PDB file of C-alpha atoms in Angstrom:
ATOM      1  CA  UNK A 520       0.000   0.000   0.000  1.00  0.00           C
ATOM      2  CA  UNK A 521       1.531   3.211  -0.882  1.00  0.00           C
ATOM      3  CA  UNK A 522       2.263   5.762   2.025  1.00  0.00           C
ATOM      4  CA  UNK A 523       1.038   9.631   1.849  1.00  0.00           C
ATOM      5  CA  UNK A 524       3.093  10.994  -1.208  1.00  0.00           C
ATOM      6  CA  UNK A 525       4.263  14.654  -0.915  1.00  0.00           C
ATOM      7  CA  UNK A 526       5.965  16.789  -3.935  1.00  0.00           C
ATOM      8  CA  UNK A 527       8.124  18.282  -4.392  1.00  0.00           C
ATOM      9  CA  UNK A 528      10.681  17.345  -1.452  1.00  0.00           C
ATOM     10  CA  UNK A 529      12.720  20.578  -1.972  1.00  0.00           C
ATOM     11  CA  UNK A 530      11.668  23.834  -3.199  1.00  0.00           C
ATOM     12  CA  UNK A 531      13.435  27.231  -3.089  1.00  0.00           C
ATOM     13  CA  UNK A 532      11.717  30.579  -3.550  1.00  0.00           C
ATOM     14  CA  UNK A 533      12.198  34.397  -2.850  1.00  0.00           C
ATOM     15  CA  UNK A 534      10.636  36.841  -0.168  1.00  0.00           C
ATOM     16  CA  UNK A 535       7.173  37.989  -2.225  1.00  0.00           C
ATOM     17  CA  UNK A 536       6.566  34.487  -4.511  1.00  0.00           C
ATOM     18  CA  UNK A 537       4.058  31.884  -3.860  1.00  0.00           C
ATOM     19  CA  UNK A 538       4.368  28.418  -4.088  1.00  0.00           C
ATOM     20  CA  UNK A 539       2.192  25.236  -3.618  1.00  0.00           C
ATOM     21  CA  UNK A 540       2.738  22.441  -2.176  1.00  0.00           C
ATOM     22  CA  UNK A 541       0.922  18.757  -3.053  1.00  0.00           C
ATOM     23  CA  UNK A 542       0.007  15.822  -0.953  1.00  0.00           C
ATOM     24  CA  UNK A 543      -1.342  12.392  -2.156  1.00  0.00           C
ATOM     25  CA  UNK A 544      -2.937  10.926   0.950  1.00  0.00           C
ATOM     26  CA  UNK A 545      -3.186   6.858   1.399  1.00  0.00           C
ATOM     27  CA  UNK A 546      -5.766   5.354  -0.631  1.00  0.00           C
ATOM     28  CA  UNK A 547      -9.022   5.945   0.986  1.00  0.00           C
ATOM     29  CA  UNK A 548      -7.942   7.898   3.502  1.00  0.00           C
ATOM     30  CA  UNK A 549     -10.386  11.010   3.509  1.00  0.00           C
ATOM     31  CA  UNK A 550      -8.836  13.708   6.161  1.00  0.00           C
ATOM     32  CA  UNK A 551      -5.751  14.941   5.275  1.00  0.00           C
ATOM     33  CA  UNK A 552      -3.862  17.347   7.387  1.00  0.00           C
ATOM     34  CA  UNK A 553      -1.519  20.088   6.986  1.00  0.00           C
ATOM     35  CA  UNK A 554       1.680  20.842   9.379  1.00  0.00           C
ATOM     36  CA  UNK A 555       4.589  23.436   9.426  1.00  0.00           C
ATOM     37  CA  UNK A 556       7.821  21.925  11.136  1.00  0.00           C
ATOM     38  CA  UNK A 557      10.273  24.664  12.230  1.00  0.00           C
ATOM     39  CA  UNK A 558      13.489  24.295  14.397  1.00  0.00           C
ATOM     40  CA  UNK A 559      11.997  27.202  16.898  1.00  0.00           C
ATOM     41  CA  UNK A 560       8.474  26.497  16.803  1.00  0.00           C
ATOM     42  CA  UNK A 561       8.408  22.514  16.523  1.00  0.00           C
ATOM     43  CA  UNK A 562       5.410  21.065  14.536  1.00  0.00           C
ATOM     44  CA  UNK A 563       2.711  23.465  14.247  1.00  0.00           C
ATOM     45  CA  UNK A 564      -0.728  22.838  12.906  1.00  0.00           C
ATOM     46  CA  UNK A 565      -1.878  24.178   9.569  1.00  0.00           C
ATOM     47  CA  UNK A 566      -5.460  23.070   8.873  1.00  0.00           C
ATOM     48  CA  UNK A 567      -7.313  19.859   8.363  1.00  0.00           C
ATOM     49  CA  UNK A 568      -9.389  18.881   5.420  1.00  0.00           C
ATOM     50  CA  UNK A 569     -11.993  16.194   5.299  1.00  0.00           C
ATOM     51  CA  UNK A 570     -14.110  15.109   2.088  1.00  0.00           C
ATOM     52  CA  UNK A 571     -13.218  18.673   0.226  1.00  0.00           C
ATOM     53  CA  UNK A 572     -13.930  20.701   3.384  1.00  0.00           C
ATOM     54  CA  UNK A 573     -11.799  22.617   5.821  1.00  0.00           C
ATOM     55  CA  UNK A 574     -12.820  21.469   9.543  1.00  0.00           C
ATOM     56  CA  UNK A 575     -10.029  23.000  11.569  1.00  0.00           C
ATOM     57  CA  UNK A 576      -7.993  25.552  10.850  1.00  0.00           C
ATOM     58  CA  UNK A 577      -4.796  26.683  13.132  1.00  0.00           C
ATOM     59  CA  UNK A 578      -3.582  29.989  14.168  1.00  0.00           C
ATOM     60  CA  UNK A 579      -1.799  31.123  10.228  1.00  0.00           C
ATOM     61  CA  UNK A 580      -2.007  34.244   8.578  1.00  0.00           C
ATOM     62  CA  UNK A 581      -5.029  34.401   5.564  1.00  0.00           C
ATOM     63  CA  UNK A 582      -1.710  33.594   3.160  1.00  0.00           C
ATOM     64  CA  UNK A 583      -1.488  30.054   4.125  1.00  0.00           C
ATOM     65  CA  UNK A 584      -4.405  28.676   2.374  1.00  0.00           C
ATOM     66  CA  UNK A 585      -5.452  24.772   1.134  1.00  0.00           C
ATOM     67  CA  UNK A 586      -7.758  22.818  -0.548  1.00  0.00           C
ATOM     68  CA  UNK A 587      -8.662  19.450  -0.883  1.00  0.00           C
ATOM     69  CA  UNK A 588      -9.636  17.612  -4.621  1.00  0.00           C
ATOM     70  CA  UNK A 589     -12.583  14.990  -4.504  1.00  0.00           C
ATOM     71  CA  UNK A 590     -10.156  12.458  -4.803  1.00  0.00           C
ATOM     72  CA  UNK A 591      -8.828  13.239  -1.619  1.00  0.00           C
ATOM     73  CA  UNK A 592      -5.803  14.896  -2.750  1.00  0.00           C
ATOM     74  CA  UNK A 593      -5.117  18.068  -1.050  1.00  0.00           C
ATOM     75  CA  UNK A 594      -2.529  20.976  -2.099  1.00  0.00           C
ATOM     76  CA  UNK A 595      -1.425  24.089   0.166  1.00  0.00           C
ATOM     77  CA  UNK A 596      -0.369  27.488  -1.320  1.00  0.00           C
ATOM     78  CA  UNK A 597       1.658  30.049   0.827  1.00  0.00           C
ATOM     79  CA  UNK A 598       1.616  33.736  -1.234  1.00  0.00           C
ATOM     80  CA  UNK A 599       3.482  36.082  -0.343  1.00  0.00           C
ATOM     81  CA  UNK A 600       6.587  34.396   0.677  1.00  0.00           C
ATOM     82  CA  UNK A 601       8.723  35.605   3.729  1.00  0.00           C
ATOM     83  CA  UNK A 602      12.014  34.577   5.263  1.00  0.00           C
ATOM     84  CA  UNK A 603      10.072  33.150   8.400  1.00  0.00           C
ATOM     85  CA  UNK A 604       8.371  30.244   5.920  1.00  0.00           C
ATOM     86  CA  UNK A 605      11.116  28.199   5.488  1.00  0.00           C
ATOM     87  CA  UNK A 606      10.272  25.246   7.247  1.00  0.00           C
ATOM     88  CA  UNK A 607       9.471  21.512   6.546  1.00  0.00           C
ATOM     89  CA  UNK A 608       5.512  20.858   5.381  1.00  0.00           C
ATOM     90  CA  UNK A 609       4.235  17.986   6.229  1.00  0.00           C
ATOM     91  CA  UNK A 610       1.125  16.226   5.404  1.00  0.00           C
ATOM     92  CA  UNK A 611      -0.376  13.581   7.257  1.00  0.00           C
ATOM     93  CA  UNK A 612      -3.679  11.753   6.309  1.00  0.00           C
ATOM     94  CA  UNK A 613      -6.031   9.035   8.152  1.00  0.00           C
ATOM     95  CA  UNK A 614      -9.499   7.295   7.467  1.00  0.00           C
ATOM     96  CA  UNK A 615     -12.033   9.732   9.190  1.00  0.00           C
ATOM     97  CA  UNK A 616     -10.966  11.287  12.159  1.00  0.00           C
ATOM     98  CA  UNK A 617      -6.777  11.907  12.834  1.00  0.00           C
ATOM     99  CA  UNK A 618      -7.737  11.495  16.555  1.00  0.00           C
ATOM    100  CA  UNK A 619      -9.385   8.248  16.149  1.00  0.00           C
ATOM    101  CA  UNK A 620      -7.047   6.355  14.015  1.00  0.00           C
ATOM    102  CA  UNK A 621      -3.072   6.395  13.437  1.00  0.00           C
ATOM    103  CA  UNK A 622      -2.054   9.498  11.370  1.00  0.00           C
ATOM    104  CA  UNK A 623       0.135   9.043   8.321  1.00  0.00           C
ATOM    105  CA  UNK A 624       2.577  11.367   7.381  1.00  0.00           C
ATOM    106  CA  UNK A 625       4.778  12.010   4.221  1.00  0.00           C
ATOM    107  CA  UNK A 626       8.217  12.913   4.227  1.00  0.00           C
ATOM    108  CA  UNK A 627       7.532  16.494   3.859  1.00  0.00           C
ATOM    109  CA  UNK A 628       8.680  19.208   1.280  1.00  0.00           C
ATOM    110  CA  UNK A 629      11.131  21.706   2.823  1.00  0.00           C
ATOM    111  CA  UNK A 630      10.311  25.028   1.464  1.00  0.00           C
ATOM    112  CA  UNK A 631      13.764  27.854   1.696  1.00  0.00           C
ATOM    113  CA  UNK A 632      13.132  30.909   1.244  1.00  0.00           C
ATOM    114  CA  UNK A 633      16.356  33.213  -0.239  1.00  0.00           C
TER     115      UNK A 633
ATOM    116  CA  UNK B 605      -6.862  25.829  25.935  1.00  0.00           C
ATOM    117  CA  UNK B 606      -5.191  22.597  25.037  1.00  0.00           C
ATOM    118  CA  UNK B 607      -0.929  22.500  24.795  1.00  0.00           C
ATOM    119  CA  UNK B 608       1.668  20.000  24.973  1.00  0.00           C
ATOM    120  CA  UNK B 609       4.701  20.089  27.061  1.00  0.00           C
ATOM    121  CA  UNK B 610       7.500  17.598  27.053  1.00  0.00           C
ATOM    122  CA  UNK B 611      10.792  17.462  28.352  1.00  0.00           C
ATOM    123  CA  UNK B 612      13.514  19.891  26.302  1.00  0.00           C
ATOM    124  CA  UNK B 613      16.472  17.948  24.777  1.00  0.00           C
ATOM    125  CA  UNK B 614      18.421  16.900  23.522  1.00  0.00           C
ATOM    126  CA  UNK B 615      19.434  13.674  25.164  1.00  0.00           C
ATOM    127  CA  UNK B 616      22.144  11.528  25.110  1.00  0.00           C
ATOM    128  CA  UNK B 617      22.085   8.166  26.511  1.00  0.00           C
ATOM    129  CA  UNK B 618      24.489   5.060  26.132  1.00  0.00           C
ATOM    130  CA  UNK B 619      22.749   1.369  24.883  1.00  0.00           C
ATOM    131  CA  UNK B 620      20.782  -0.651  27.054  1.00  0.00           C
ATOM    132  CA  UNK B 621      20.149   2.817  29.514  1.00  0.00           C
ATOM    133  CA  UNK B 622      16.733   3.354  30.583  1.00  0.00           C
ATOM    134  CA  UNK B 623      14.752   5.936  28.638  1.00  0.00           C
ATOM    135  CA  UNK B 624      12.259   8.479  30.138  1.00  0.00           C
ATOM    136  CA  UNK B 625      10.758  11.749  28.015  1.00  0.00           C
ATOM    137  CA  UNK B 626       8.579  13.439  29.766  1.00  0.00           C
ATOM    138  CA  UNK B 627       4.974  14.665  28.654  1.00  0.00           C
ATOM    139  CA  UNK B 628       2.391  16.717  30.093  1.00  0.00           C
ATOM    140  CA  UNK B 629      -0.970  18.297  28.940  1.00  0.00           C
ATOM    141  CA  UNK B 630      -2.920  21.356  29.120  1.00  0.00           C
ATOM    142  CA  UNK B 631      -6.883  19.980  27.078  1.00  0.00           C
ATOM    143  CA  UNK B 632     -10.266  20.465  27.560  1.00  0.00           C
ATOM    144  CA  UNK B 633     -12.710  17.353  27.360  1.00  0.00           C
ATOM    145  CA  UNK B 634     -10.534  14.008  27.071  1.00  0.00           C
ATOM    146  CA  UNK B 635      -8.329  14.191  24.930  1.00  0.00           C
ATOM    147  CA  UNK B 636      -6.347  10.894  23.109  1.00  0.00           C
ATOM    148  CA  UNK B 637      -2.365  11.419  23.721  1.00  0.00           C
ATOM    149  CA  UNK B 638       0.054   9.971  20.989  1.00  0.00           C
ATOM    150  CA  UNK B 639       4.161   9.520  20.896  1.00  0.00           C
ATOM    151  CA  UNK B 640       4.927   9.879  17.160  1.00  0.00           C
ATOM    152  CA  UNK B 641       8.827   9.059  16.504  1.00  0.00           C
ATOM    153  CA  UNK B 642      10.493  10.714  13.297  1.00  0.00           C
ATOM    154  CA  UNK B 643      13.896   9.484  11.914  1.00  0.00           C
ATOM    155  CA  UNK B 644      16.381  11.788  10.038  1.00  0.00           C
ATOM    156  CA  UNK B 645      15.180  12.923   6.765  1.00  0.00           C
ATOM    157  CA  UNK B 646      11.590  11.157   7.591  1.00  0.00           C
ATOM    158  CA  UNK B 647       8.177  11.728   8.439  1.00  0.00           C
ATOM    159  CA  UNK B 648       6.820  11.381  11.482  1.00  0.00           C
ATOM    160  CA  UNK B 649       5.022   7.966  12.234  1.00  0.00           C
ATOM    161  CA  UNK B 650       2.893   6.615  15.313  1.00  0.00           C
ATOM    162  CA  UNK B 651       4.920   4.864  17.961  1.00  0.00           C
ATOM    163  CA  UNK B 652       1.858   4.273  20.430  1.00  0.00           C
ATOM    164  CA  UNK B 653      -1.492   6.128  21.774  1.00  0.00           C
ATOM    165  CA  UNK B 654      -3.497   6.328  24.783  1.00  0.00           C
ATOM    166  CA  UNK B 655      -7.500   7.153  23.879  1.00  0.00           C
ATOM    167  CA  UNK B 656      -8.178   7.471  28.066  1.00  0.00           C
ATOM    168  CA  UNK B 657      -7.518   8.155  31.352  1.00  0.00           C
ATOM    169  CA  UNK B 658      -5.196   4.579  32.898  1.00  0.00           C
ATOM    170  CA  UNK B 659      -4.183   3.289  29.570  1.00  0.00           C
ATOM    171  CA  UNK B 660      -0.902   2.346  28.937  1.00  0.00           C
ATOM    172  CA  UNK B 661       0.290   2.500  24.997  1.00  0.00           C
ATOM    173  CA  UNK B 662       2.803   0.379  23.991  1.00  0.00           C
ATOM    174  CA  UNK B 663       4.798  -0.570  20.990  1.00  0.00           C
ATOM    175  CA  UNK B 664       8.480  -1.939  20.204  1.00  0.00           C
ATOM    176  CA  UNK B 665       9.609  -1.595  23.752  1.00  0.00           C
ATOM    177  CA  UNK B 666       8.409   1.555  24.068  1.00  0.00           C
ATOM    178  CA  UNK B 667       5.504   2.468  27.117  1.00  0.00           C
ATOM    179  CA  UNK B 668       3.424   5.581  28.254  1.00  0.00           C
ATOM    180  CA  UNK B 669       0.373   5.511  30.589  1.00  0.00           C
ATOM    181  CA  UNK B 670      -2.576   8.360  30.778  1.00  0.00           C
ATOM    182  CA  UNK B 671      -2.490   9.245  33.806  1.00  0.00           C
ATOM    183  CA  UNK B 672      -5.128  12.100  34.009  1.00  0.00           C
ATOM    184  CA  UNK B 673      -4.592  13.177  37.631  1.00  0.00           C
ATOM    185  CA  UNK B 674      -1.012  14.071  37.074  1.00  0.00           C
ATOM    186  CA  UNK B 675      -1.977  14.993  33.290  1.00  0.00           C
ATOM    187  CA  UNK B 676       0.978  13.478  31.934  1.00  0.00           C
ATOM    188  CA  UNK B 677       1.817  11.196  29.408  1.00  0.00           C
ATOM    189  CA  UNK B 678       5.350  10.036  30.057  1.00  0.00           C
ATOM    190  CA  UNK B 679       7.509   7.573  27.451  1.00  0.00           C
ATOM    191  CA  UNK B 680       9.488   4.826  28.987  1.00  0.00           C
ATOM    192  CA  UNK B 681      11.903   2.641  27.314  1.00  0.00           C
ATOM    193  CA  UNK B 682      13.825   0.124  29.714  1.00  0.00           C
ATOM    194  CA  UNK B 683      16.496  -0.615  27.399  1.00  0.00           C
ATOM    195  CA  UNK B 684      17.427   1.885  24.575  1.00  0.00           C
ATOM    196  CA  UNK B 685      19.736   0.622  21.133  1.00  0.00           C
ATOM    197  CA  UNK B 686      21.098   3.129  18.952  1.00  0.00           C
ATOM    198  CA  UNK B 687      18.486   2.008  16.444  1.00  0.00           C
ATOM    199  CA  UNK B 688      16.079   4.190  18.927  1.00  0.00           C
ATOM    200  CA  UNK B 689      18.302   7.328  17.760  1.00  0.00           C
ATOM    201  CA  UNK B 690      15.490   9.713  16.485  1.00  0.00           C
ATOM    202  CA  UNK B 691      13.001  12.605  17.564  1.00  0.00           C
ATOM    203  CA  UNK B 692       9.830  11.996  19.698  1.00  0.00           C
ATOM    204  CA  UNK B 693       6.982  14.069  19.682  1.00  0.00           C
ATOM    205  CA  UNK B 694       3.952  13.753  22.472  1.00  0.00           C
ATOM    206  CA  UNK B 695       0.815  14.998  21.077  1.00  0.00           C
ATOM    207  CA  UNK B 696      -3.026  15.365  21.777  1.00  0.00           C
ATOM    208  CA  UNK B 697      -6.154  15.307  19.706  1.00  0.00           C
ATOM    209  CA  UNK B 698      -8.857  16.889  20.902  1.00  0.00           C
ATOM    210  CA  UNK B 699     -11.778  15.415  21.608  1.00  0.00           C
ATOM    211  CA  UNK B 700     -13.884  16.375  18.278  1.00  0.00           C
ATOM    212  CA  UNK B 701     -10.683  13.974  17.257  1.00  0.00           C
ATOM    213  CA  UNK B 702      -9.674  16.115  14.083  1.00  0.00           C
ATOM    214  CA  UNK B 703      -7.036  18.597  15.372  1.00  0.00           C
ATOM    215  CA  UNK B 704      -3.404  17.639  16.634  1.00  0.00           C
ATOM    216  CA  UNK B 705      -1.188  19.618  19.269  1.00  0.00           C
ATOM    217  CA  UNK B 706       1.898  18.719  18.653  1.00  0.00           C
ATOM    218  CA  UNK B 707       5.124  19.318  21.495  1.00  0.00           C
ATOM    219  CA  UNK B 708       8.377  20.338  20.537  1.00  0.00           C
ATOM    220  CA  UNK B 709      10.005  16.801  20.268  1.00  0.00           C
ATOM    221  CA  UNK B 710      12.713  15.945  22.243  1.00  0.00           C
ATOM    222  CA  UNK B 711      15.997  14.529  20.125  1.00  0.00           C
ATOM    223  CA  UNK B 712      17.552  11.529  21.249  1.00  0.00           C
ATOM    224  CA  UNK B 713      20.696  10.039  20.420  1.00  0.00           C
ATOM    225  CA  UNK B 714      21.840   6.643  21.608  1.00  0.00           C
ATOM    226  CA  UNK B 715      25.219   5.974  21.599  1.00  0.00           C
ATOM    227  CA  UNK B 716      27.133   2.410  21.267  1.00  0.00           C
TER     228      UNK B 716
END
């Protein structure tokens, strides 16, 4: 069974771009969610998407933004880029509820920002 | 509000030493507490969960028990390998079950 697939692994941008990130949850798995990994700030929550809706949402400026496809699939944009984004992104899907049953993550795509 | 805490790092411990990372909890309702483990260049993945208060999780070794009246969720280890080398994270869910609080992650590093 293939894992939670997230592309690209590496990205590099400059202060003022946007970029978007992708995540390819398991197969059937219908809530993904959405994580920003810094050194300072450890693993912070981004939002959580479940059957093409947004249930949760953490505390991120408006420019952090996602979406999820009806298969599942769910992408995150960032606009506006600033030096304090770098950080690894990870994505984590489950069946239903990410409480309820084991959350999956990806390896992550670590965004720099020159 | 709900919050993890968990002991800071990094630590440093020789083979076949006893482990102990400390965890506790700030949550509202009852919440389900996690230890997810992440290797270098890896995501993280579930080592073991608690859904209530007096269970003990437990998974390659590794222990924690909810205790609610302390509100901690310490992990235990009685014999570490350097295979163990990695970072641990404690975590909560809240009781709707769809959001994640996530602590810092403590980095350990076993060495032969």
């Amino acid at each position: 069974k293939a894992g939670v697939t997230q592309t690209p692994r590496y990205l590099i941008k400059t202060r003022g771009q946007q970029v978007t990130l992708s995540c390819s949850p398991i197969s059937g798995h219908r809530s993904v969610s959405w994580y920003q990994q810094t050194p300072g700030q450890g693993l912070q929550f981004l939002f959580e998407y479940f059957s093409e809706t947004q249930r949760n949402k953490g505390n991120f400026p408006g420019r952090f933004s996602g979406r999820q496809f009806s298969n599942s699939r769910s992408e995150m944009n960032v606009s506006t880029l600033e030096l304090g984004d770098s950080a690894l992104y990870l994505c984590a899907s489950s069946l239903n509820d990410p409480g309820n049953q084991p959350q999956h993550f990806g390896d992550g795509t670590r965004l720099s920002i020159l | 509000g709900n919050s993890v805490t968990q002991m800071e790092g990094p630590v440093t411990l020789s083979e076949e030493a006893f482990l102990t990372i400390n965890c506790t909890y700030t949550a509202t309702g009852y919440p389900s507490l996690f230890w997810y483990v992440q290797y270098p260049g890896e995501g993280l993945q579930l080592l073991l969960k608690a859904t209530k208060a007096d269970d003990k999780g437990s998974n390659k070794g590794f222990e924690a028990t909810y205790r609610k009246e302390t509100t901690s969720f310490h992990l235990e280890k009685g014999s570490v390998q350097v295979s163990d080398s990695a970072v641990y994270f404690c975590a909560l869910s809240t009781y709707t079950g769809n959001q994640f609080y996530f602590g810092t992650g403590t980095s350990l590093t076993v060495i032969p």
